[in-house]
């Protein structure tokens, strides 16, 4: 069953899809998404899964997994050969949205769980997290994504007319006439999660800076190498990613407000690079670096001159 033709201006869109700058946007966007979200992030997740040493943060794993699922949904149209099709098959659009939005929701909820986990384990906290809390933190993102998928699938099967579809230059979307939950719900969840993550991260940053100022800034490096080092590392990486995400959001808002093709292409490119940025920020944690570059450490240790004590 094809989408309702009234939701697609097929002639206009078909012409736009063959404009050179639109094709440049598509090429840049999908190349970045595939490389970052479907190559590098899965490698990081496999490293976490099979690493024999190092810590595994469930919220961080969910965050990266959600971005990888989101990336898979983004490339559904080119993978199915419908990138230049002005009116893609309805089932293809539903499959794309049923992958993009759950991935986005998993990432959003995981970001909130990650900063809450950091807040509950602030250096100096006397109480360890209970097992039930850890299970809730680990399961909430996945449960949220699965819940959205079940709702969308049920509505699409029983009340298909409620879901009005359209497509843009890159992906399908729910059009006006669809319930607000489907059109804007995942984006609202993303916005709320973004605000919570920034607020909680900012609070923890202020607390951490106050502690460093009290004990002396010269102990910064010592603290990163202490038992609280992994905690500080995740917090700093989260803040760095939030700054990059803020830049991406501002570019997207600017591209909506202006008709300049160059600005729009820049915003699209920055949006496509988000999974790659997530890899650069979170995919370089100690556990991953140790596994990927273990041979460097082995060569360095082998090259060290042996002392008399080492030979005895």
Tab-separated table of C-alpha atoms in Angstrom:
chain	number	residue	atom	x	y	z
A	1	UNK	CA	0.000	0.000	0.000
A	2	UNK	CA	1.496	3.351	-1.054
A	3	UNK	CA	1.343	6.499	1.041
A	4	UNK	CA	-1.567	8.826	0.523
A	5	UNK	CA	-0.558	10.779	-2.634
A	6	UNK	CA	-2.061	13.942	-1.175
A	7	UNK	CA	0.722	14.048	1.403
A	8	UNK	CA	3.396	14.098	-1.319
A	9	UNK	CA	4.031	16.808	-3.883
A	10	UNK	CA	5.671	14.161	-6.057
A	11	UNK	CA	6.474	16.355	-9.070
A	12	UNK	CA	8.115	19.107	-7.018
A	13	UNK	CA	10.025	16.658	-4.827
A	14	UNK	CA	11.227	14.637	-7.813
A	15	UNK	CA	12.731	17.785	-9.304
A	16	UNK	CA	14.358	18.741	-5.995
A	17	UNK	CA	15.909	15.292	-5.575
A	18	UNK	CA	17.881	15.846	-8.790
A	19	UNK	CA	19.240	19.281	-7.855
A	20	UNK	CA	23.007	19.134	-7.413
A	21	UNK	CA	23.196	20.591	-3.901
A	22	UNK	CA	20.499	18.179	-2.669
A	23	UNK	CA	22.509	15.256	-4.035
A	24	UNK	CA	25.627	16.647	-2.353
A	25	UNK	CA	23.715	16.809	0.937
A	26	UNK	CA	22.581	13.221	0.495
A	27	UNK	CA	26.063	11.967	-0.335
A	28	UNK	CA	27.735	13.752	2.573
A	29	UNK	CA	25.019	12.884	5.064
A	30	UNK	CA	24.714	9.178	4.316
A	31	UNK	CA	28.487	8.671	4.037
A	32	UNK	CA	29.026	10.185	7.477
A	33	UNK	CA	26.125	8.266	9.016
A	34	UNK	CA	27.312	4.926	7.614
A	35	UNK	CA	30.933	5.449	8.660
A	36	UNK	CA	30.159	6.730	12.142
A	37	UNK	CA	26.978	4.879	13.072
A	38	UNK	CA	27.274	1.593	11.179
A	39	UNK	CA	31.037	1.011	11.170
A	40	UNK	CA	32.755	2.693	14.117
A	41	UNK	CA	30.026	2.522	16.774
A	42	UNK	CA	29.332	-1.220	16.215
A	43	UNK	CA	33.081	-1.836	16.560
A	44	UNK	CA	33.037	-0.017	19.906
A	45	UNK	CA	30.003	-2.013	21.074
A	46	UNK	CA	31.675	-5.286	20.067
A	47	UNK	CA	34.775	-4.186	21.960
A	48	UNK	CA	32.715	-3.607	25.102
A	49	UNK	CA	31.028	-6.981	24.633
A	50	UNK	CA	34.203	-9.030	24.270
A	51	UNK	CA	36.714	-7.026	26.316
A	52	UNK	CA	38.130	-9.129	29.134
A	53	UNK	CA	39.342	-6.130	31.082
A	54	UNK	CA	37.952	-2.696	31.845
A	55	UNK	CA	34.604	-1.434	33.072
A	56	UNK	CA	31.320	-1.495	31.164
A	57	UNK	CA	28.844	1.312	31.712
A	58	UNK	CA	25.366	0.095	30.759
A	59	UNK	CA	24.053	3.613	30.106
A	60	UNK	CA	26.976	4.435	27.825
A	61	UNK	CA	26.481	1.182	25.915
A	62	UNK	CA	22.754	1.932	25.508
A	63	UNK	CA	23.569	5.467	24.372
A	64	UNK	CA	25.915	4.270	21.633
A	65	UNK	CA	23.620	1.381	20.659
A	66	UNK	CA	20.711	3.806	20.262
A	67	UNK	CA	22.777	5.991	17.932
A	68	UNK	CA	23.737	2.933	15.897
A	69	UNK	CA	20.065	1.884	15.581
A	70	UNK	CA	19.181	5.466	14.632
A	71	UNK	CA	21.880	5.387	11.932
A	72	UNK	CA	20.518	2.120	10.551
A	73	UNK	CA	17.084	3.687	10.230
A	74	UNK	CA	18.497	6.759	8.489
A	75	UNK	CA	19.918	4.715	5.591
A	76	UNK	CA	16.775	2.633	4.911
A	77	UNK	CA	15.838	4.591	1.768
A	78	UNK	CA	19.238	4.262	0.037
A	79	UNK	CA	19.577	0.631	1.171
A	80	UNK	CA	16.214	-0.254	-0.377
A	81	UNK	CA	16.865	1.717	-3.570
A	82	UNK	CA	14.285	4.430	-2.869
A	83	UNK	CA	16.557	7.412	-2.217
A	84	UNK	CA	15.431	9.157	-5.414
A	85	UNK	CA	11.844	7.865	-5.244
A	86	UNK	CA	9.494	10.797	-4.526
A	87	UNK	CA	6.786	8.450	-3.182
A	88	UNK	CA	8.431	5.489	-1.390
A	89	UNK	CA	6.309	2.438	-0.476
A	90	UNK	CA	4.378	2.968	2.736
A	91	UNK	CA	5.893	-0.073	4.450
A	92	UNK	CA	9.403	1.197	3.704
A	93	UNK	CA	8.625	4.547	5.333
A	94	UNK	CA	7.049	2.865	8.360
A	95	UNK	CA	10.069	0.582	8.717
A	96	UNK	CA	12.375	3.586	8.562
A	97	UNK	CA	10.441	5.560	11.159
A	98	UNK	CA	10.097	2.418	13.283
A	99	UNK	CA	13.895	2.279	13.429
A	100	UNK	CA	14.868	5.948	13.589
A	101	UNK	CA	12.554	6.972	16.421
A	102	UNK	CA	13.222	3.998	18.746
A	103	UNK	CA	16.957	4.591	18.284
A	104	UNK	CA	16.472	8.259	19.089
A	105	UNK	CA	14.399	7.426	22.174
A	106	UNK	CA	16.936	4.855	23.406
A	107	UNK	CA	19.724	7.414	23.039
A	108	UNK	CA	17.709	10.141	24.791
A	109	UNK	CA	16.693	8.003	27.772
A	110	UNK	CA	20.200	6.534	28.017
A	111	UNK	CA	21.671	10.048	28.192
A	112	UNK	CA	19.390	10.871	31.129
A	113	UNK	CA	20.225	7.579	32.833
A	114	UNK	CA	23.932	8.224	32.299
A	115	UNK	CA	23.947	11.626	33.997
A	116	UNK	CA	21.695	10.342	36.801
A	117	UNK	CA	24.076	7.436	37.308
A	118	UNK	CA	26.961	9.888	37.548
A	119	UNK	CA	24.975	12.026	39.986
A	120	UNK	CA	24.218	9.035	42.218
A	121	UNK	CA	27.881	8.009	42.229
A	122	UNK	CA	29.441	11.405	42.881
A	123	UNK	CA	32.919	11.087	44.424
A	124	UNK	CA	32.405	10.966	48.161
A	125	UNK	CA	29.012	9.247	47.981
A	126	UNK	CA	28.741	6.800	50.845
A	127	UNK	CA	25.919	4.652	49.481
A	128	UNK	CA	26.528	2.282	46.574
A	129	UNK	CA	23.788	1.843	43.995
A	130	UNK	CA	21.376	-0.983	44.770
A	131	UNK	CA	20.861	-3.792	42.300
A	132	UNK	CA	17.321	-2.661	41.492
A	133	UNK	CA	18.574	0.832	40.637
A	134	UNK	CA	21.247	-0.566	38.329
A	135	UNK	CA	18.690	-2.784	36.598
A	136	UNK	CA	16.321	0.173	36.134
A	137	UNK	CA	19.102	2.332	34.713
A	138	UNK	CA	20.161	-0.417	32.310
A	139	UNK	CA	16.663	-1.473	31.211
A	140	UNK	CA	14.853	1.884	30.893
A	141	UNK	CA	16.329	2.986	27.535
A	142	UNK	CA	15.694	-0.346	25.826
A	143	UNK	CA	12.200	-0.641	27.310
A	144	UNK	CA	11.340	2.863	26.065
A	145	UNK	CA	12.489	2.102	22.528
A	146	UNK	CA	10.688	-1.240	22.423
A	147	UNK	CA	7.531	0.382	23.809
A	148	UNK	CA	7.492	2.983	21.045
A	149	UNK	CA	8.023	0.281	18.406
A	150	UNK	CA	5.104	-1.762	19.745
A	151	UNK	CA	2.795	1.275	19.773
A	152	UNK	CA	3.701	2.341	16.229
A	153	UNK	CA	3.388	-1.208	14.890
A	154	UNK	CA	-0.007	-1.683	16.544
A	155	UNK	CA	-1.376	1.602	15.220
A	156	UNK	CA	-0.014	0.923	11.721
A	157	UNK	CA	-1.674	-2.509	11.698
A	158	UNK	CA	-5.062	-1.574	13.181
A	159	UNK	CA	-5.574	2.102	12.329
A	160	UNK	CA	-3.382	2.737	9.316
A	161	UNK	CA	-5.320	5.857	8.281
A	162	UNK	CA	-4.123	7.632	11.433
A	163	UNK	CA	-0.536	7.645	10.164
A	164	UNK	CA	-0.080	10.168	7.351
A	165	UNK	CA	3.356	9.874	5.749
A	166	UNK	CA	5.560	12.150	3.689
A	167	UNK	CA	9.243	12.330	2.833
A	168	UNK	CA	11.946	14.937	2.548
A	169	UNK	CA	15.320	14.934	0.853
A	170	UNK	CA	16.753	12.386	3.283
A	171	UNK	CA	14.112	10.447	5.213
A	172	UNK	CA	10.394	9.798	5.567
A	173	UNK	CA	8.394	11.480	8.314
A	174	UNK	CA	4.913	11.654	9.797
A	175	UNK	CA	2.961	14.481	8.207
A	176	UNK	CA	0.230	16.795	9.492
A	177	UNK	CA	-2.795	14.664	10.291
A	178	UNK	CA	-0.835	12.068	12.218
A	179	UNK	CA	-1.163	12.051	16.024
A	180	UNK	CA	1.168	14.446	17.828
A	181	UNK	CA	2.726	11.469	19.632
A	182	UNK	CA	4.169	10.212	16.351
A	183	UNK	CA	4.938	13.561	14.686
A	184	UNK	CA	6.677	15.286	17.579
A	185	UNK	CA	6.786	12.823	20.492
A	186	UNK	CA	10.334	11.485	19.972
A	187	UNK	CA	11.648	15.002	19.352
A	188	UNK	CA	10.016	16.239	22.564
A	189	UNK	CA	11.629	13.346	24.446
A	190	UNK	CA	14.976	14.261	22.875
A	191	UNK	CA	14.607	17.933	23.860
A	192	UNK	CA	13.648	17.095	27.454
A	193	UNK	CA	16.530	14.630	27.749
A	194	UNK	CA	18.926	17.236	26.341
A	195	UNK	CA	17.854	19.849	28.900
A	196	UNK	CA	18.073	17.366	31.802
A	197	UNK	CA	21.503	16.153	30.704
A	198	UNK	CA	22.864	19.696	30.433
A	199	UNK	CA	21.401	20.747	33.803
A	200	UNK	CA	22.668	17.702	35.714
A	201	UNK	CA	26.064	17.757	33.987
A	202	UNK	CA	26.423	21.460	34.754
A	203	UNK	CA	25.616	20.853	38.419
A	204	UNK	CA	28.191	18.055	38.651
A	205	UNK	CA	30.768	20.198	36.849
A	206	UNK	CA	30.297	22.978	39.414
A	207	UNK	CA	30.615	20.448	42.249
A	208	UNK	CA	33.755	18.972	40.734
A	209	UNK	CA	35.357	22.370	40.149
A	210	UNK	CA	34.604	23.390	43.738
A	211	UNK	CA	36.268	20.221	44.983
A	212	UNK	CA	39.343	20.787	42.820
A	213	UNK	CA	39.579	24.401	43.952
A	214	UNK	CA	39.400	23.291	47.575
A	215	UNK	CA	42.083	20.625	47.287
A	216	UNK	CA	44.229	22.473	44.755
A	217	UNK	CA	43.972	22.534	40.969
A	218	UNK	CA	47.362	20.863	40.708
A	219	UNK	CA	45.690	17.617	41.776
A	220	UNK	CA	43.498	17.491	38.645
A	221	UNK	CA	45.736	14.941	36.945
A	222	UNK	CA	46.043	12.971	40.165
A	223	UNK	CA	42.251	12.779	40.473
A	224	UNK	CA	41.846	11.563	36.882
A	225	UNK	CA	44.262	8.755	37.705
A	226	UNK	CA	42.598	7.912	41.018
A	227	UNK	CA	39.674	5.591	41.702
A	228	UNK	CA	37.367	8.416	40.604
A	229	UNK	CA	39.138	8.724	37.251
A	230	UNK	CA	36.516	6.757	35.246
A	231	UNK	CA	33.737	8.884	36.767
A	232	UNK	CA	35.472	12.121	35.812
A	233	UNK	CA	36.294	10.806	32.356
A	234	UNK	CA	32.649	10.002	31.562
A	235	UNK	CA	31.451	13.363	32.921
A	236	UNK	CA	33.955	15.341	30.856
A	237	UNK	CA	33.099	13.346	27.744
A	238	UNK	CA	29.387	13.907	28.340
A	239	UNK	CA	29.915	17.661	28.655
A	240	UNK	CA	32.003	17.700	25.470
A	241	UNK	CA	29.287	15.845	23.553
A	242	UNK	CA	26.603	18.200	24.892
A	243	UNK	CA	28.577	21.178	23.580
A	244	UNK	CA	28.849	19.566	20.142
A	245	UNK	CA	25.146	18.667	20.190
A	246	UNK	CA	24.310	22.284	21.033
A	247	UNK	CA	26.268	23.457	17.992
A	248	UNK	CA	24.370	20.940	15.836
A	249	UNK	CA	21.019	22.124	17.213
A	250	UNK	CA	21.882	25.780	16.522
A	251	UNK	CA	22.907	24.942	12.951
A	252	UNK	CA	19.645	23.075	12.365
A	253	UNK	CA	17.617	26.005	13.731
A	254	UNK	CA	19.613	28.394	11.527
A	255	UNK	CA	19.034	26.220	8.459
A	256	UNK	CA	15.280	26.278	9.115
A	257	UNK	CA	15.289	30.063	9.455
A	258	UNK	CA	17.249	30.690	6.241
A	259	UNK	CA	16.929	29.451	2.671
A	260	UNK	CA	20.684	29.510	2.067
A	261	UNK	CA	21.657	26.116	0.539
A	262	UNK	CA	25.183	26.349	1.990
A	263	UNK	CA	23.865	26.738	5.542
A	264	UNK	CA	21.431	23.876	5.005
A	265	UNK	CA	24.202	21.629	3.648
A	266	UNK	CA	26.397	22.506	6.643
A	267	UNK	CA	23.574	21.680	9.065
A	268	UNK	CA	22.874	18.385	7.311
A	269	UNK	CA	26.560	17.492	7.360
A	270	UNK	CA	26.860	18.291	11.066
A	271	UNK	CA	23.759	16.222	11.748
A	272	UNK	CA	25.232	13.317	9.836
A	273	UNK	CA	28.502	13.568	11.710
A	274	UNK	CA	26.804	13.124	15.107
A	275	UNK	CA	27.458	9.331	15.292
A	276	UNK	CA	31.088	9.980	14.339
A	277	UNK	CA	31.365	12.614	17.066
A	278	UNK	CA	29.881	10.127	19.533
A	279	UNK	CA	32.614	7.691	18.551
A	280	UNK	CA	35.358	10.284	18.958
A	281	UNK	CA	34.036	11.378	22.358
A	282	UNK	CA	32.804	8.124	23.926
A	283	UNK	CA	34.459	5.472	21.769
A	284	UNK	CA	37.908	6.377	23.037
A	285	UNK	CA	37.386	5.392	26.680
A	286	UNK	CA	40.110	3.379	28.401
A	287	UNK	CA	38.448	0.007	27.798
A	288	UNK	CA	38.339	0.560	24.027
A	289	UNK	CA	41.815	2.084	23.794
A	290	UNK	CA	43.307	-0.767	25.787
A	291	UNK	CA	41.816	-3.400	23.475
A	292	UNK	CA	42.464	-1.612	20.187
A	293	UNK	CA	45.982	-0.432	20.943
A	294	UNK	CA	47.182	-3.179	23.262
A	295	UNK	CA	49.913	-4.054	20.792
A	296	UNK	CA	51.321	-0.511	21.168
A	297	UNK	CA	51.677	-1.023	24.923
A	298	UNK	CA	53.151	-4.489	24.368
A	299	UNK	CA	55.751	-3.111	21.956
A	300	UNK	CA	56.556	-0.237	24.306
A	301	UNK	CA	57.002	-2.594	27.255
A	302	UNK	CA	59.123	-4.946	25.144
A	303	UNK	CA	61.350	-2.067	24.052
A	304	UNK	CA	62.080	-0.983	27.634
A	305	UNK	CA	65.611	-1.890	28.773
A	306	UNK	CA	65.560	-4.737	31.232
A	307	UNK	CA	67.044	-4.063	34.647
A	308	UNK	CA	68.999	-6.506	36.743
A	309	UNK	CA	66.028	-6.832	39.120
A	310	UNK	CA	63.707	-7.702	36.226
A	311	UNK	CA	66.012	-10.463	35.044
A	312	UNK	CA	66.322	-12.059	38.466
